[in-house]
mmCIF file of C-alpha atoms in Angstrom:
data_model
loop_
_atom_site.group_PDB
_atom_site.id
_atom_site.type_symbol
_atom_site.label_atom_id
_atom_site.label_comp_id
_atom_site.label_asym_id
_atom_site.label_seq_id
_atom_site.Cartn_x
_atom_site.Cartn_y
_atom_site.Cartn_z
ATOM 1 C CA UNK W 794 -165.911 -44.616 140.446
ATOM 2 C CA UNK W 795 -166.345 -43.419 136.833
ATOM 3 C CA UNK W 796 -163.426 -43.575 134.343
ATOM 4 C CA UNK W 797 -162.806 -40.622 132.140
ATOM 5 C CA UNK W 798 -160.044 -39.630 129.718
ATOM 6 C CA UNK W 799 -158.729 -36.176 128.926
ATOM 7 C CA UNK W 800 -157.534 -35.481 125.409
ATOM 8 C CA UNK W 801 -155.874 -32.143 125.454
ATOM 9 C CA UNK W 802 -154.230 -30.397 122.499
ATOM 10 C CA UNK W 803 -154.065 -27.503 120.166
ATOM 11 C CA UNK W 804 -156.255 -29.249 117.562
ATOM 12 C CA UNK W 805 -155.073 -26.878 114.870
ATOM 13 C CA UNK W 806 -156.987 -28.316 113.089
ATOM 14 C CA UNK W 807 -158.582 -31.538 114.477
ATOM 15 C CA UNK W 808 -158.199 -34.376 112.003
ATOM 16 C CA UNK W 809 -159.032 -38.054 111.533
ATOM 17 C CA UNK W 810 -155.901 -39.101 113.404
ATOM 18 C CA UNK W 811 -157.202 -37.449 116.587
ATOM 19 C CA UNK W 812 -160.585 -39.006 116.203
ATOM 20 C CA UNK W 813 -159.031 -42.467 115.691
ATOM 21 C CA UNK W 814 -156.931 -42.022 118.911
ATOM 22 C CA UNK W 815 -159.956 -41.025 120.948
ATOM 23 C CA UNK W 816 -162.109 -43.893 119.586
ATOM 24 C CA UNK W 817 -159.350 -46.418 120.265
ATOM 25 C CA UNK W 818 -159.014 -45.178 123.855
ATOM 26 C CA UNK W 819 -162.765 -45.704 124.347
ATOM 27 C CA UNK W 820 -162.467 -49.397 123.442
ATOM 28 C CA UNK W 821 -159.004 -50.319 124.628
ATOM 29 C CA UNK W 822 -159.530 -48.971 128.223
ATOM 30 C CA UNK W 823 -162.839 -49.032 130.198
ATOM 31 C CA UNK W 824 -163.336 -45.316 129.615
ATOM 32 C CA UNK W 825 -166.887 -43.964 129.635
ATOM 33 C CA UNK W 826 -166.144 -40.607 128.066
ATOM 34 C CA UNK W 827 -163.419 -38.713 126.285
ATOM 35 C CA UNK W 828 -163.155 -35.101 127.364
ATOM 36 C CA UNK W 829 -161.550 -33.023 124.614
ATOM 37 C CA UNK W 830 -159.749 -29.986 125.976
ATOM 38 C CA UNK W 831 -158.565 -27.499 123.361
ATOM 39 C CA UNK W 832 -155.695 -25.351 124.679
ATOM 40 C CA UNK W 833 -156.610 -21.663 125.014
ATOM 41 C CA UNK W 834 -152.990 -20.389 125.214
ATOM 42 C CA UNK W 835 -150.710 -23.285 124.378
ATOM 43 C CA UNK W 836 -147.293 -22.650 126.009
ATOM 44 C CA UNK W 837 -145.088 -23.610 123.091
ATOM 45 C CA UNK W 838 -147.160 -23.016 119.977
ATOM 46 C CA UNK W 839 -148.875 -20.338 117.996
ATOM 47 C CA UNK W 840 -152.315 -21.357 116.768
ATOM 48 C CA UNK W 841 -155.308 -19.886 115.003
ATOM 49 C CA UNK W 842 -157.939 -18.247 117.184
ATOM 50 C CA UNK W 843 -159.375 -20.409 119.913
ATOM 51 C CA UNK W 844 -162.974 -19.828 118.671
ATOM 52 C CA UNK W 845 -162.094 -21.417 115.330
ATOM 53 C CA UNK W 846 -160.359 -24.459 116.897
ATOM 54 C CA UNK W 847 -163.236 -24.917 119.294
ATOM 55 C CA UNK W 848 -165.821 -24.799 116.601
ATOM 56 C CA UNK W 849 -163.936 -27.297 114.425
ATOM 57 C CA UNK W 850 -163.614 -29.639 117.393
ATOM 58 C CA UNK W 851 -167.387 -29.412 118.080
ATOM 59 C CA UNK W 852 -168.116 -30.188 114.418
ATOM 60 C CA UNK W 853 -165.766 -33.137 114.371
ATOM 61 C CA UNK W 854 -167.038 -34.783 117.544
ATOM 62 C CA UNK W 855 -170.781 -33.957 117.638
ATOM 63 C CA UNK W 856 -171.971 -37.284 116.286
ATOM 64 C CA UNK W 857 -170.279 -39.366 119.064
ATOM 65 C CA UNK W 858 -172.122 -39.313 122.409
ATOM 66 C CA UNK W 859 -168.975 -40.491 124.236
ATOM 67 C CA UNK W 860 -167.116 -37.366 123.144
ATOM 68 C CA UNK W 861 -167.477 -34.154 125.167
ATOM 69 C CA UNK W 862 -165.756 -30.843 124.331
ATOM 70 C CA UNK W 863 -164.750 -28.972 127.509
ATOM 71 C CA UNK W 864 -164.493 -25.203 127.876
ATOM 72 C CA UNK W 865 -162.447 -25.529 130.992
ATOM 73 C CA UNK W 866 -159.651 -23.339 129.617
ATOM 74 C CA UNK W 867 -161.861 -20.471 128.461
ATOM 75 C CA UNK W 868 -161.761 -18.863 131.887
ATOM 76 C CA UNK W 869 -158.051 -19.509 132.354
ATOM 77 C CA UNK W 870 -156.245 -16.393 131.102
ATOM 78 C CA UNK W 871 -152.780 -17.689 131.949
ATOM 79 C CA UNK W 872 -150.781 -20.294 129.996
ATOM 80 C CA UNK W 873 -152.486 -23.596 129.615
ATOM 81 C CA UNK W 874 -150.708 -26.079 131.887
ATOM 82 C CA UNK W 875 -151.931 -29.661 132.144
ATOM 83 C CA UNK W 876 -151.923 -29.669 135.945
ATOM 84 C CA UNK W 877 -154.315 -26.785 136.047
ATOM 85 C CA UNK W 878 -156.640 -28.439 133.560
ATOM 86 C CA UNK W 879 -156.743 -31.680 135.494
ATOM 87 C CA UNK W 880 -157.354 -29.950 138.865
ATOM 88 C CA UNK W 881 -160.221 -27.901 137.425
ATOM 89 C CA UNK W 882 -161.750 -30.939 135.664
ATOM 90 C CA UNK W 883 -161.442 -33.011 138.835
ATOM 91 C CA UNK W 884 -163.488 -30.404 140.678
ATOM 92 C CA UNK W 885 -166.274 -30.798 138.103
ATOM 93 C CA UNK W 886 -166.068 -34.618 137.911
ATOM 94 C CA UNK W 887 -165.565 -35.907 141.530
ATOM 95 C CA UNK W 888 -164.975 -39.630 142.233
ATOM 96 C CA UNK W 889 -163.196 -40.214 138.879
ATOM 97 C CA UNK W 890 -160.293 -42.286 137.815
ATOM 98 C CA UNK W 891 -158.522 -40.190 135.177
ATOM 99 C CA UNK W 892 -156.594 -41.134 132.097
ATOM 100 C CA UNK W 893 -154.646 -38.619 129.961
ATOM 101 C CA UNK W 894 -154.261 -39.172 126.255
ATOM 102 C CA UNK W 895 -151.073 -37.900 124.656
ATOM 103 C CA UNK W 896 -149.041 -38.450 121.571
ATOM 104 C CA UNK W 897 -145.707 -40.107 121.814
ATOM 105 C CA UNK W 898 -143.815 -36.875 120.947
ATOM 106 C CA UNK W 899 -145.638 -34.981 123.737
ATOM 107 C CA UNK W 900 -145.119 -37.805 126.231
ATOM 108 C CA UNK W 901 -141.341 -37.569 125.638
ATOM 109 C CA UNK W 902 -141.474 -33.990 127.022
ATOM 110 C CA UNK W 903 -143.259 -35.028 130.222
ATOM 111 C CA UNK W 904 -140.081 -35.037 132.352
ATOM 112 C CA UNK W 905 -140.007 -31.247 131.830
ATOM 113 C CA UNK W 906 -143.709 -30.496 132.392
ATOM 114 C CA UNK W 907 -144.862 -27.957 134.934
ATOM 115 C CA UNK W 908 -145.648 -29.579 138.316
ATOM 116 C CA UNK W 909 -145.129 -33.026 136.784
ATOM 117 C CA UNK W 910 -144.625 -34.677 140.251
ATOM 118 C CA UNK W 911 -148.263 -33.901 141.115
ATOM 119 C CA UNK W 912 -149.682 -34.473 137.645
ATOM 120 C CA UNK W 913 -148.270 -37.942 137.191
ATOM 121 C CA UNK W 914 -149.898 -39.184 140.368
ATOM 122 C CA UNK W 915 -153.305 -37.880 139.389
ATOM 123 C CA UNK W 916 -153.890 -39.885 136.249
ATOM 124 C CA UNK W 917 -152.844 -42.859 134.106
ATOM 125 C CA UNK W 918 -151.316 -42.163 130.698
ATOM 126 C CA UNK W 919 -152.571 -43.437 127.279
ATOM 127 C CA UNK W 920 -149.896 -42.916 124.630
ATOM 128 C CA UNK W 921 -150.650 -42.758 120.941
ATOM 129 C CA UNK W 922 -147.673 -43.920 118.807
ATOM 130 C CA UNK W 923 -146.400 -41.500 116.171
ATOM 131 C CA UNK W 924 -148.784 -41.250 113.212
ATOM 132 C CA UNK W 925 -145.896 -40.299 111.008
ATOM 133 C CA UNK W 926 -142.364 -41.659 110.749
ATOM 134 C CA UNK W 927 -143.041 -45.371 110.641
ATOM 135 C CA UNK W 928 -142.075 -46.329 114.116
ATOM 136 C CA UNK W 929 -143.567 -49.717 115.096
ATOM 137 C CA UNK W 930 -145.121 -50.615 118.428
ATOM 138 C CA UNK W 931 -141.849 -52.091 119.788
ATOM 139 C CA UNK W 932 -139.974 -48.839 119.065
ATOM 140 C CA UNK W 933 -142.769 -46.763 120.638
ATOM 141 C CA UNK W 934 -142.734 -48.921 123.694
ATOM 142 C CA UNK W 935 -138.943 -48.519 124.036
ATOM 143 C CA UNK W 936 -139.327 -44.736 123.915
ATOM 144 C CA UNK W 937 -142.010 -44.788 126.579
ATOM 145 C CA UNK W 938 -139.803 -46.944 128.860
ATOM 146 C CA UNK W 939 -136.988 -44.376 128.382
ATOM 147 C CA UNK W 940 -139.406 -41.630 129.534
ATOM 148 C CA UNK W 941 -140.415 -43.736 132.508
ATOM 149 C CA UNK W 942 -136.738 -44.244 133.396
ATOM 150 C CA UNK W 943 -136.095 -40.473 133.128
ATOM 151 C CA UNK W 944 -139.028 -39.766 135.413
ATOM 152 C CA UNK W 945 -137.872 -42.438 137.876
ATOM 153 C CA UNK W 946 -134.596 -40.567 138.140
ATOM 154 C CA UNK W 947 -136.680 -37.582 139.309
ATOM 155 C CA UNK W 948 -138.420 -39.839 141.919
ATOM 156 C CA UNK W 949 -141.593 -39.915 139.845
ATOM 157 C CA UNK W 950 -143.576 -43.088 139.217
ATOM 158 C CA UNK W 951 -146.040 -43.360 136.388
ATOM 159 C CA UNK W 952 -148.669 -45.738 134.926
ATOM 160 C CA UNK W 953 -148.883 -45.807 131.148
ATOM 161 C CA UNK W 954 -149.912 -47.938 128.230
ATOM 162 C CA UNK W 955 -149.730 -47.629 124.449
ATOM 163 C CA UNK W 956 -152.865 -47.261 122.336
ATOM 164 C CA UNK W 957 -153.071 -49.743 119.540
ATOM 165 C CA UNK W 958 -154.342 -47.471 116.822
ATOM 166 C CA UNK W 959 -154.289 -47.921 113.042
ATOM 167 C CA UNK W 960 -151.394 -45.703 111.900
ATOM 168 C CA UNK W 961 -152.559 -42.829 109.746
ATOM 169 C CA UNK W 962 -150.051 -40.554 108.029
ATOM 170 C CA UNK W 963 -151.877 -37.312 108.845
ATOM 171 C CA UNK W 964 -150.948 -34.437 111.128
ATOM 172 C CA UNK W 965 -152.196 -30.926 111.767
ATOM 173 C CA UNK W 966 -148.966 -29.443 110.355
ATOM 174 C CA UNK W 967 -149.337 -31.464 107.125
ATOM 175 C CA UNK W 968 -152.926 -30.229 106.756
ATOM 176 C CA UNK W 969 -151.790 -26.626 107.193
ATOM 177 C CA UNK W 970 -148.985 -27.112 104.621
ATOM 178 C CA UNK W 971 -151.483 -28.604 102.099
ATOM 179 C CA UNK W 972 -153.839 -25.663 102.569
ATOM 180 C CA UNK W 973 -151.064 -23.171 102.057
ATOM 181 C CA UNK W 974 -150.085 -25.056 98.885
ATOM 182 C CA UNK W 975 -153.728 -24.960 97.725
ATOM 183 C CA UNK W 976 -154.017 -28.734 97.790
ATOM 184 C CA UNK W 977 -156.956 -30.862 98.852
ATOM 185 C CA UNK W 978 -157.496 -31.886 102.467
ATOM 186 C CA UNK W 979 -160.668 -33.872 101.773
ATOM 187 C CA UNK W 980 -160.681 -37.143 103.710
ATOM 188 C CA UNK W 981 -157.866 -35.911 106.039
ATOM 189 C CA UNK W 982 -160.428 -34.038 108.269
ATOM 190 C CA UNK W 983 -164.115 -34.496 108.916
ATOM 191 C CA UNK W 984 -166.107 -32.943 106.117
ATOM 192 C CA UNK W 985 -167.767 -30.258 108.291
ATOM 193 C CA UNK W 986 -164.268 -29.295 109.426
ATOM 194 C CA UNK W 987 -163.074 -29.002 105.864
ATOM 195 C CA UNK W 988 -166.021 -26.804 104.960
ATOM 196 C CA UNK W 989 -165.489 -24.633 108.022
ATOM 197 C CA UNK W 990 -161.799 -24.092 107.159
ATOM 198 C CA UNK W 991 -162.759 -23.157 103.585
ATOM 199 C CA UNK W 992 -165.596 -20.800 104.770
ATOM 200 C CA UNK W 993 -163.258 -18.963 107.158
ATOM 201 C CA UNK W 994 -160.225 -19.019 104.944
ATOM 202 C CA UNK W 995 -158.055 -20.511 107.646
ATOM 203 C CA UNK W 996 -154.337 -21.496 107.294
ATOM 204 C CA UNK W 997 -153.971 -19.806 103.879
ATOM 205 C CA UNK W 998 -151.112 -17.554 105.123
#
């Protein structure tokens, strides 16, 4: 049975923090491949056009053979829900043990996710601690246990572990703010991504 990890997100834009999380997952867990899944219609966010986010993701990940960018959501006109993504990917990759990579903030919302009873049984969870805010591993672990307890109260069991990543104070929202303020984002994103953002005048308004 192969072991694959899904890394879903808006990636608006993809940055070095995302890449560090994915690389850490490859080496901390016996995962053969990270499948990046950019959200077509994220349920709670507005984002730049999907074609731009997809292209930046391809540029950022193209030099790592263990990274694959999935177009699974392109033919999904409805809101992007995790359960649909996993069911569709499982059809394409049979006989697979699945992991799902999420940030700690996103993991905290799991008790309210669509069809969470099914989803939590279909994969193990790899949680990236907050890259901003200074929480240490012990604090992050306590938050995860609180989420686990909340799910248990809904009669949901879950398997999770924290990713031990180097903490990097970068986020997509910070990058967007810097661009709007006409400040440099060099070394916060992969250089091809920075050039793409400049060429297409993204995030200036």
